Short mmCIF file of C-alpha atoms in Angstrom, two decimals:
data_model
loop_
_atom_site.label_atom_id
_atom_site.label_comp_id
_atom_site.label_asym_id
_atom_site.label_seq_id
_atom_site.Cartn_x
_atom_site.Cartn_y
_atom_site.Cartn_z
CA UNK A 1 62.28 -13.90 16.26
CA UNK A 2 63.67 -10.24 17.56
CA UNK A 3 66.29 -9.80 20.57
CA UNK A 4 63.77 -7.42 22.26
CA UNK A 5 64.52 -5.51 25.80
CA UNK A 6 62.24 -4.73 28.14
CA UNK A 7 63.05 -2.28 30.87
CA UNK A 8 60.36 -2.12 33.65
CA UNK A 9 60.16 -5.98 33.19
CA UNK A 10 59.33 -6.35 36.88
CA UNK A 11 56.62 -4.58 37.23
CA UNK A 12 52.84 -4.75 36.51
CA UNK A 13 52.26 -4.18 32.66
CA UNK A 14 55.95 -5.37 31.86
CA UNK A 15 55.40 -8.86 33.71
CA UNK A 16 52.57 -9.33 31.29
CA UNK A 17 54.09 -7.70 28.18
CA UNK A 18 57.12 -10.36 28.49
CA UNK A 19 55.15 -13.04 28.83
CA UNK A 20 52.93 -12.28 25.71
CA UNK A 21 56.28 -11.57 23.74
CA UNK A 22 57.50 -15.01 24.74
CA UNK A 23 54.71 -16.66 23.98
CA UNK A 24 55.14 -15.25 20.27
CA UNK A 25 58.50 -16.68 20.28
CA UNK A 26 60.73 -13.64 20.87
CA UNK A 27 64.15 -13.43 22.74
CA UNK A 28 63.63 -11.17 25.56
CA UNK A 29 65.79 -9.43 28.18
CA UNK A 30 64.33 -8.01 30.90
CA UNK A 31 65.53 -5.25 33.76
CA UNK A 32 64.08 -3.79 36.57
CA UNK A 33 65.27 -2.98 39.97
CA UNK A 34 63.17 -5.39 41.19
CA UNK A 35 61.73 -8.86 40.28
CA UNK A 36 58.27 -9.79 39.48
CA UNK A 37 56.16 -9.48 42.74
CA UNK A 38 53.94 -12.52 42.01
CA UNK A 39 55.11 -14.97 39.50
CA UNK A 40 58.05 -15.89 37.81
CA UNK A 41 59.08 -13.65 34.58
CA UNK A 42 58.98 -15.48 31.59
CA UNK A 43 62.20 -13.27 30.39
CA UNK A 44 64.86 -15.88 28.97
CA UNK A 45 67.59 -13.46 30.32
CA UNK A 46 66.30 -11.17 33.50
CA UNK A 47 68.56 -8.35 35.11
CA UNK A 48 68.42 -6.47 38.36
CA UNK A 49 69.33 -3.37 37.91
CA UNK A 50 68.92 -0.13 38.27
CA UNK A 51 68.21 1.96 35.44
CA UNK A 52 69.32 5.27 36.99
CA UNK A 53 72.92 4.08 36.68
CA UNK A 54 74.37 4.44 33.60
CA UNK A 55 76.98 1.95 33.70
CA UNK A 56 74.13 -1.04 34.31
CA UNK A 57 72.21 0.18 31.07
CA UNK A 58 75.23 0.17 28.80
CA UNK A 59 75.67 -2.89 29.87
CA UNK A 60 72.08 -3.79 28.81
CA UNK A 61 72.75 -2.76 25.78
CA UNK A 62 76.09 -4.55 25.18
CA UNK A 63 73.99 -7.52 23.73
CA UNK A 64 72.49 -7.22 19.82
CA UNK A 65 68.96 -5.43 20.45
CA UNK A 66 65.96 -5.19 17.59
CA UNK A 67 63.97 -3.42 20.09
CA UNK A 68 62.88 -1.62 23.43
CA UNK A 69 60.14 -1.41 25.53
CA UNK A 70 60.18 1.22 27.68
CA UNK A 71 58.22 1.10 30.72
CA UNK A 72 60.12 1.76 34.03
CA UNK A 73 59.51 4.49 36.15
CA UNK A 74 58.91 5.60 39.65
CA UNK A 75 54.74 5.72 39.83
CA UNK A 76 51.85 4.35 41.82
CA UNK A 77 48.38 5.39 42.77
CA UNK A 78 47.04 9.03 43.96
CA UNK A 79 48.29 8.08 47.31
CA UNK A 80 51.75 8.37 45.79
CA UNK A 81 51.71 10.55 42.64
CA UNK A 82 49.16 13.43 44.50
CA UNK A 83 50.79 13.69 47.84
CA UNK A 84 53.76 16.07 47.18
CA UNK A 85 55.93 13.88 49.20
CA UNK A 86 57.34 11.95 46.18
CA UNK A 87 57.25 14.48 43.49
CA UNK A 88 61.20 14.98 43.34
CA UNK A 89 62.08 11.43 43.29
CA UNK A 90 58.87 10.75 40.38
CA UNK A 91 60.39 13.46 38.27
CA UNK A 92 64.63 12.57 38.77
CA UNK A 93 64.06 9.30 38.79
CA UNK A 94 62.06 8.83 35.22
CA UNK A 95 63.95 11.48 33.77
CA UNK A 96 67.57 9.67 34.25
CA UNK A 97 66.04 6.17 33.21
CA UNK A 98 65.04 7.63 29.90
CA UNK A 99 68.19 9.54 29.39
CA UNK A 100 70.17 6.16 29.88
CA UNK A 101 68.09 4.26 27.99
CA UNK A 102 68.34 6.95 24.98
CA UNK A 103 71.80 7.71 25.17
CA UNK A 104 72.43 3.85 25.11
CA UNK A 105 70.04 3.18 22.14
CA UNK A 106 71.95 5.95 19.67
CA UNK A 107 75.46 4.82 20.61
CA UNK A 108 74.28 0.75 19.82
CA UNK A 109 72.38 2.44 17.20
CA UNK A 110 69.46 0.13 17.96
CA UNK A 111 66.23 1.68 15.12
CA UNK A 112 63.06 1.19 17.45
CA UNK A 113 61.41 1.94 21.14
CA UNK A 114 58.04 2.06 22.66
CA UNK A 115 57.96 4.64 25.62
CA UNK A 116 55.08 4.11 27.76
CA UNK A 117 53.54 7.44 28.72
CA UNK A 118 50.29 8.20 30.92
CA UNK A 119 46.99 9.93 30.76
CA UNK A 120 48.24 12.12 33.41
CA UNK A 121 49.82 14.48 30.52
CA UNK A 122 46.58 16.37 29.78
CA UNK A 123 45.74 19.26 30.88
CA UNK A 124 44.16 19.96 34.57
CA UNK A 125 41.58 22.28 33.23
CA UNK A 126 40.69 20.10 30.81
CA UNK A 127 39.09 17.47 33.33
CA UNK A 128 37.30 19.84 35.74
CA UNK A 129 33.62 18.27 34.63
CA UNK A 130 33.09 15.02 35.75
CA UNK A 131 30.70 14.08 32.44
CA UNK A 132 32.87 15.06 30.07
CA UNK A 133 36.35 15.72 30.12
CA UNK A 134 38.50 16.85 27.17
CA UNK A 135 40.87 14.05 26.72
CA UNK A 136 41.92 14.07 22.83
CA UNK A 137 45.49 14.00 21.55
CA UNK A 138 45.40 17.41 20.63
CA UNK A 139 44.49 18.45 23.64
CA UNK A 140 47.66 18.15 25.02
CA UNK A 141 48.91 21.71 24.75
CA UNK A 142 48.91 24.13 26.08
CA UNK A 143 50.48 22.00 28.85
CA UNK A 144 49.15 22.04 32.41
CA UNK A 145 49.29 18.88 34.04
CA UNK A 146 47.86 18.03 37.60
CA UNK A 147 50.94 16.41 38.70
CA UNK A 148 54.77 16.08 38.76
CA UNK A 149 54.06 13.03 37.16
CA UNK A 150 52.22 13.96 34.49
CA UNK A 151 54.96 16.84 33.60
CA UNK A 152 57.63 14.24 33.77
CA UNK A 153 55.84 11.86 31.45
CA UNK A 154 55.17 15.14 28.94
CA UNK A 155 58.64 16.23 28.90
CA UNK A 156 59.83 12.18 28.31
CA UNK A 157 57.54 12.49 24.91
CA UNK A 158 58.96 15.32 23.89
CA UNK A 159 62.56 13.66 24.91
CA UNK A 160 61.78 10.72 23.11
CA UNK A 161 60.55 12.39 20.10
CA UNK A 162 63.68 15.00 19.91
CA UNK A 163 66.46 12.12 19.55
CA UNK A 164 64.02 10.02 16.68
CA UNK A 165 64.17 13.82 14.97
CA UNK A 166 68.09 14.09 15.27
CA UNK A 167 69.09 10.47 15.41
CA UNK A 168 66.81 8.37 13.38
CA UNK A 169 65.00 6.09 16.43
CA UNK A 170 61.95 4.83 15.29
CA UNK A 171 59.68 5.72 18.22
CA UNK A 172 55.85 4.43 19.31
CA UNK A 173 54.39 6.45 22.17
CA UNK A 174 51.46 5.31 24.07
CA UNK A 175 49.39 7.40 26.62
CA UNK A 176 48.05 4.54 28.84
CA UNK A 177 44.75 5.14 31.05
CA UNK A 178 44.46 3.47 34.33
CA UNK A 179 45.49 -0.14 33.30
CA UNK A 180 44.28 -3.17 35.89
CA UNK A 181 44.24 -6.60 36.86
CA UNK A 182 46.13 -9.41 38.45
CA UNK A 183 49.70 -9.15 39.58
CA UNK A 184 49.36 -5.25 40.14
CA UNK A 185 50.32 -3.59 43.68
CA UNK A 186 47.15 -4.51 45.52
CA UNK A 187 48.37 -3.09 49.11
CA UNK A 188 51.25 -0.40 50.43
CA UNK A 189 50.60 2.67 48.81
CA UNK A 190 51.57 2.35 45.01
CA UNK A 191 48.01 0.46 44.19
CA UNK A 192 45.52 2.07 42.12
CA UNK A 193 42.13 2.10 42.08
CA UNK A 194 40.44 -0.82 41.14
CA UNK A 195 43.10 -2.87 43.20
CA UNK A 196 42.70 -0.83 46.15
CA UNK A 197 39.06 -1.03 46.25
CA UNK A 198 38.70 -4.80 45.66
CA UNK A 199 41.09 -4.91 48.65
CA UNK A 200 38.85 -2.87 50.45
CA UNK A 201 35.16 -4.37 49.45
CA UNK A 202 36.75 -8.00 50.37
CA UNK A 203 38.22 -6.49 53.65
CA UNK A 204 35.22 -4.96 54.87
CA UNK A 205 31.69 -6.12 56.22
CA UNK A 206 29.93 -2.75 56.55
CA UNK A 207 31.75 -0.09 54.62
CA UNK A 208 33.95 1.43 52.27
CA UNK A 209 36.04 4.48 52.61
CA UNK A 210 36.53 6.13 49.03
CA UNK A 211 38.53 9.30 48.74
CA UNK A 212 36.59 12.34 47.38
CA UNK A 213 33.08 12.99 46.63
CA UNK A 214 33.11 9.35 44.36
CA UNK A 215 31.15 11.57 41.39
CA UNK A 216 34.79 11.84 39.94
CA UNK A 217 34.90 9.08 36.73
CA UNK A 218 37.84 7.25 35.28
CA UNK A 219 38.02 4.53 32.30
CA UNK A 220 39.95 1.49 33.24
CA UNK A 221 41.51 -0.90 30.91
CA UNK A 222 42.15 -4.35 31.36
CA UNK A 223 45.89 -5.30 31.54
CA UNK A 224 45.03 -7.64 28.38
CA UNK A 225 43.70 -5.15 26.62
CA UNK A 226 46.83 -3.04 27.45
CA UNK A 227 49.22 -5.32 26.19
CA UNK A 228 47.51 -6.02 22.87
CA UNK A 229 47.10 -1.76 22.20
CA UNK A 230 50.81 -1.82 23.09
CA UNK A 231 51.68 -4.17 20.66
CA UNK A 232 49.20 -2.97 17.85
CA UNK A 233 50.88 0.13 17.34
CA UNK A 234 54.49 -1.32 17.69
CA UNK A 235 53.69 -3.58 14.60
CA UNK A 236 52.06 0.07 13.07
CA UNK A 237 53.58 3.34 10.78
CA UNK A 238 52.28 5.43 13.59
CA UNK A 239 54.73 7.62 15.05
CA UNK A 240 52.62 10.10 16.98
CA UNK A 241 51.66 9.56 20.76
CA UNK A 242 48.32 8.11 20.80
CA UNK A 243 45.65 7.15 23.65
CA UNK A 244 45.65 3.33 24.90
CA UNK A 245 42.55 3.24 27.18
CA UNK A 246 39.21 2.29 27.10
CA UNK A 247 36.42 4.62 26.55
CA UNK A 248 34.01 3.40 29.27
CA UNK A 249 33.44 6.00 31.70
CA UNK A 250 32.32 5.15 35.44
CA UNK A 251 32.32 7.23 38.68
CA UNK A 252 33.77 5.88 41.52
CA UNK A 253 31.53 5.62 43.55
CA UNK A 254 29.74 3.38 40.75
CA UNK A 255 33.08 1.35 40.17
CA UNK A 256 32.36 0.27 44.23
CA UNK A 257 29.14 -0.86 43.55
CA UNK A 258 30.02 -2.98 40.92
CA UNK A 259 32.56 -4.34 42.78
CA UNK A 260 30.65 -5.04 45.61
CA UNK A 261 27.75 -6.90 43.21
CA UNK A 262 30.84 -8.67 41.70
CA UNK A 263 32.01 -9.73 45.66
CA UNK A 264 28.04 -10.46 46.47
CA UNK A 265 28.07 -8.23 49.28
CA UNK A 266 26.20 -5.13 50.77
CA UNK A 267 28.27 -2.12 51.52
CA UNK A 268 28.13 1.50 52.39
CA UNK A 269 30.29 4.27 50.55
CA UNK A 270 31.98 6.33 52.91
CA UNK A 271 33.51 9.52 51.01
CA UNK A 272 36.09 10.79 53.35
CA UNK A 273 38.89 13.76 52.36
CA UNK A 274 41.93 12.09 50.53
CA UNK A 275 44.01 12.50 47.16
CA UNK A 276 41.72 13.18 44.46
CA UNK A 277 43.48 14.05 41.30
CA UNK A 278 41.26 15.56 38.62
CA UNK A 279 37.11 15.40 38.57
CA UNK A 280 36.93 13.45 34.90
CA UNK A 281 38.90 11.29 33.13
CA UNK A 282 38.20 8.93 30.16
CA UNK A 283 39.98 7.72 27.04
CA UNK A 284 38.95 9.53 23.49
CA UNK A 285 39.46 6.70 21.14
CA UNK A 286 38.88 8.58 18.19
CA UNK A 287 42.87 8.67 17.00
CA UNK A 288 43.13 4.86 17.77
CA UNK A 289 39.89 3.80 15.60
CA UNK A 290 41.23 5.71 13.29
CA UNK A 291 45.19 5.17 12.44
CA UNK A 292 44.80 0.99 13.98
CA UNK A 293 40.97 0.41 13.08
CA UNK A 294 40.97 -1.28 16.74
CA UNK A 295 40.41 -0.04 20.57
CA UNK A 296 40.37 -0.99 23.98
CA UNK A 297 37.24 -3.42 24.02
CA UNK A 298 35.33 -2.39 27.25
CA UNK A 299 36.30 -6.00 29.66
CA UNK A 300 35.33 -3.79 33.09
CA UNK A 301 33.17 -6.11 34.65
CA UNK A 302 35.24 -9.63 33.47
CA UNK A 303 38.67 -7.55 34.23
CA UNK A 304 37.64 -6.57 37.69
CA UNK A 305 35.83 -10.40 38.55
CA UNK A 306 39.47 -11.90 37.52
CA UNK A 307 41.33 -8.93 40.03
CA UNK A 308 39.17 -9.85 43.19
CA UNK A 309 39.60 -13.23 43.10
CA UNK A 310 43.42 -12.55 42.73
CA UNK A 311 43.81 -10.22 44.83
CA UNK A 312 41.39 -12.76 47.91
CA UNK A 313 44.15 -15.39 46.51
CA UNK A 314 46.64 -13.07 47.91
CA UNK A 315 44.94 -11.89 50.64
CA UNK A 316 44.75 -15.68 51.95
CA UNK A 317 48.34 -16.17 51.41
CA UNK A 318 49.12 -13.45 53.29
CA UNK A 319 47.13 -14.82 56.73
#
């Protein structure tokens, strides 16, 4: 059994990660600013925090820790990340957390951390054509994100990566793609696609609004699927940051459709103007087949059936 921490534990993909590492029969501690929105955490010791204060992460890391999962930061969906409105507070914010977090972990001199970065790290350019987009590891420099976001997250790898250099921290960095399913923000701005639209198809009787022309693509991976990737390359030698995503590629206008023949119901597509972010964007899995003989397996259609009928649950709790 390890003493692990888990910083971020209140939101989406750190509700779930806690729960899978207590059902393996860790210890864990987790801290957020906020509880979980939907359930109870399954942390055996939870703290509210806030992770931009120094102070409250020292104190975090006054307890015997074996190791850290990193994944709290200020994010959402394009309606947040693409506006401009939010793009001081994305990059401050993230940047202090991981600061703390690493200037806590070399003092306590605790060996091991998995930062979770984002797809949004690649390269603008690199995602112009819809059909195939340029998505490798490699491909990550010359640097040109499309978003403050996506420059925060780049710099954090190279953060992370500088102290396991100078200081000996073992360090596991995953580039997630667009990770989904039940207990993500479904409604207020922060939700991402697939959430939004299932809120949208079961909302609607006639039509959808979708943002942009709908030919852009995306992968999505199921939050299961997430967790397990996560966890793979903790338990791996692999010290590199690596792509966690699946490598199913579907437009968005297509990703409606589905959901609509997953909702049994008939609906136009409305594209209307709106955040976009880039034209292509999928998950080259040729790294991960390689160094973990394992990817994402390709649950669209079963992960989005189990995030409708959450999110009508909530949507009927809510009336």
């Amino acid at each position: 059994m390890k003493r692990i921490l888990v910083c971020g534990a209140g939101g989406f993909i750190g509700t779930h990660l806690v729960r899978s590492l207590r059902a393996q029969g860790h210890y864990v501690i987790g801290a957020d600013l906020k509880f979980p929105e939907f359930s109870i955490t399954d942390a055996n010791e939870f703290y509210q925090v806030d992770l931009r204060n120094q102070r409250s992460v020292t104190r975090l890391f006054k307890k015997d820790i074996d190791e850290v999962y990193q994944l709290a930061a200020d994010m959402g969906g394009a309606a947040f990340i693409f506006s401009g409105e939010n793009d001081a507070d994305i990059m401050h914010n993230s940047a202090i957390i991981n600061l703390n977090i690493l200037h806590e972990m070399t003092f306590r001199k605790v060996p091991k951390i998995f930062y979770s970065s984002s797809a949004c790290i690649y390269p603008g350019h690199n995602q112009l054509d819809p059909d195939n987009p340029i998505m490798s590891e490699a491909s990550a420099y010359p640097a040109d994100p499309d978003s403050e976001y996506g420059w925060e997250k780049l710099f954090s790898e190279r953060l992370y990566k500088s102290f396991e250099r100078n200081y000996g921290i073992d360090v596991r960095i995953g580039r997630l793609h667009n990770v989904f399913g039940p207990e993500s923000a479904w409604i207020g701005g922060r939700e991402k696609a697939p959430a939004a639209l299932c809120r949208k198809v079961l909302e609607n009787d006639r039509a959808v609004d979708v943002w942009g022309p709908g030919t852009q693509t995306r992968s999505f991976m199921f939050i299961d699927e997430c967790i397990e990737g996560i966890q793979r390359l903790m338990a791996s030698d692999y010290n590199q940051p690596i792509n966690i995503g699946s490598a199913r590629m579907i437009s968005i206008n297509d990703l409606v459709r589905l959901i609509c023949k997953l909702a049994d119901k008939e609906l136009e597509i409305n594209n209307i103007p709106g955040p976009l972010g880039v034209m292509g964007r999928t998950s080259d899995n040729s790294l991960i087949q390689e160094v973990l003989s394992w990817e994402p397996p390709d649950n669209l259609e079963s992960g989005l059936k189990k995030t409708l009928e959450w999110i009508d649950v909530q949507r009927c709790g809510q009336t």
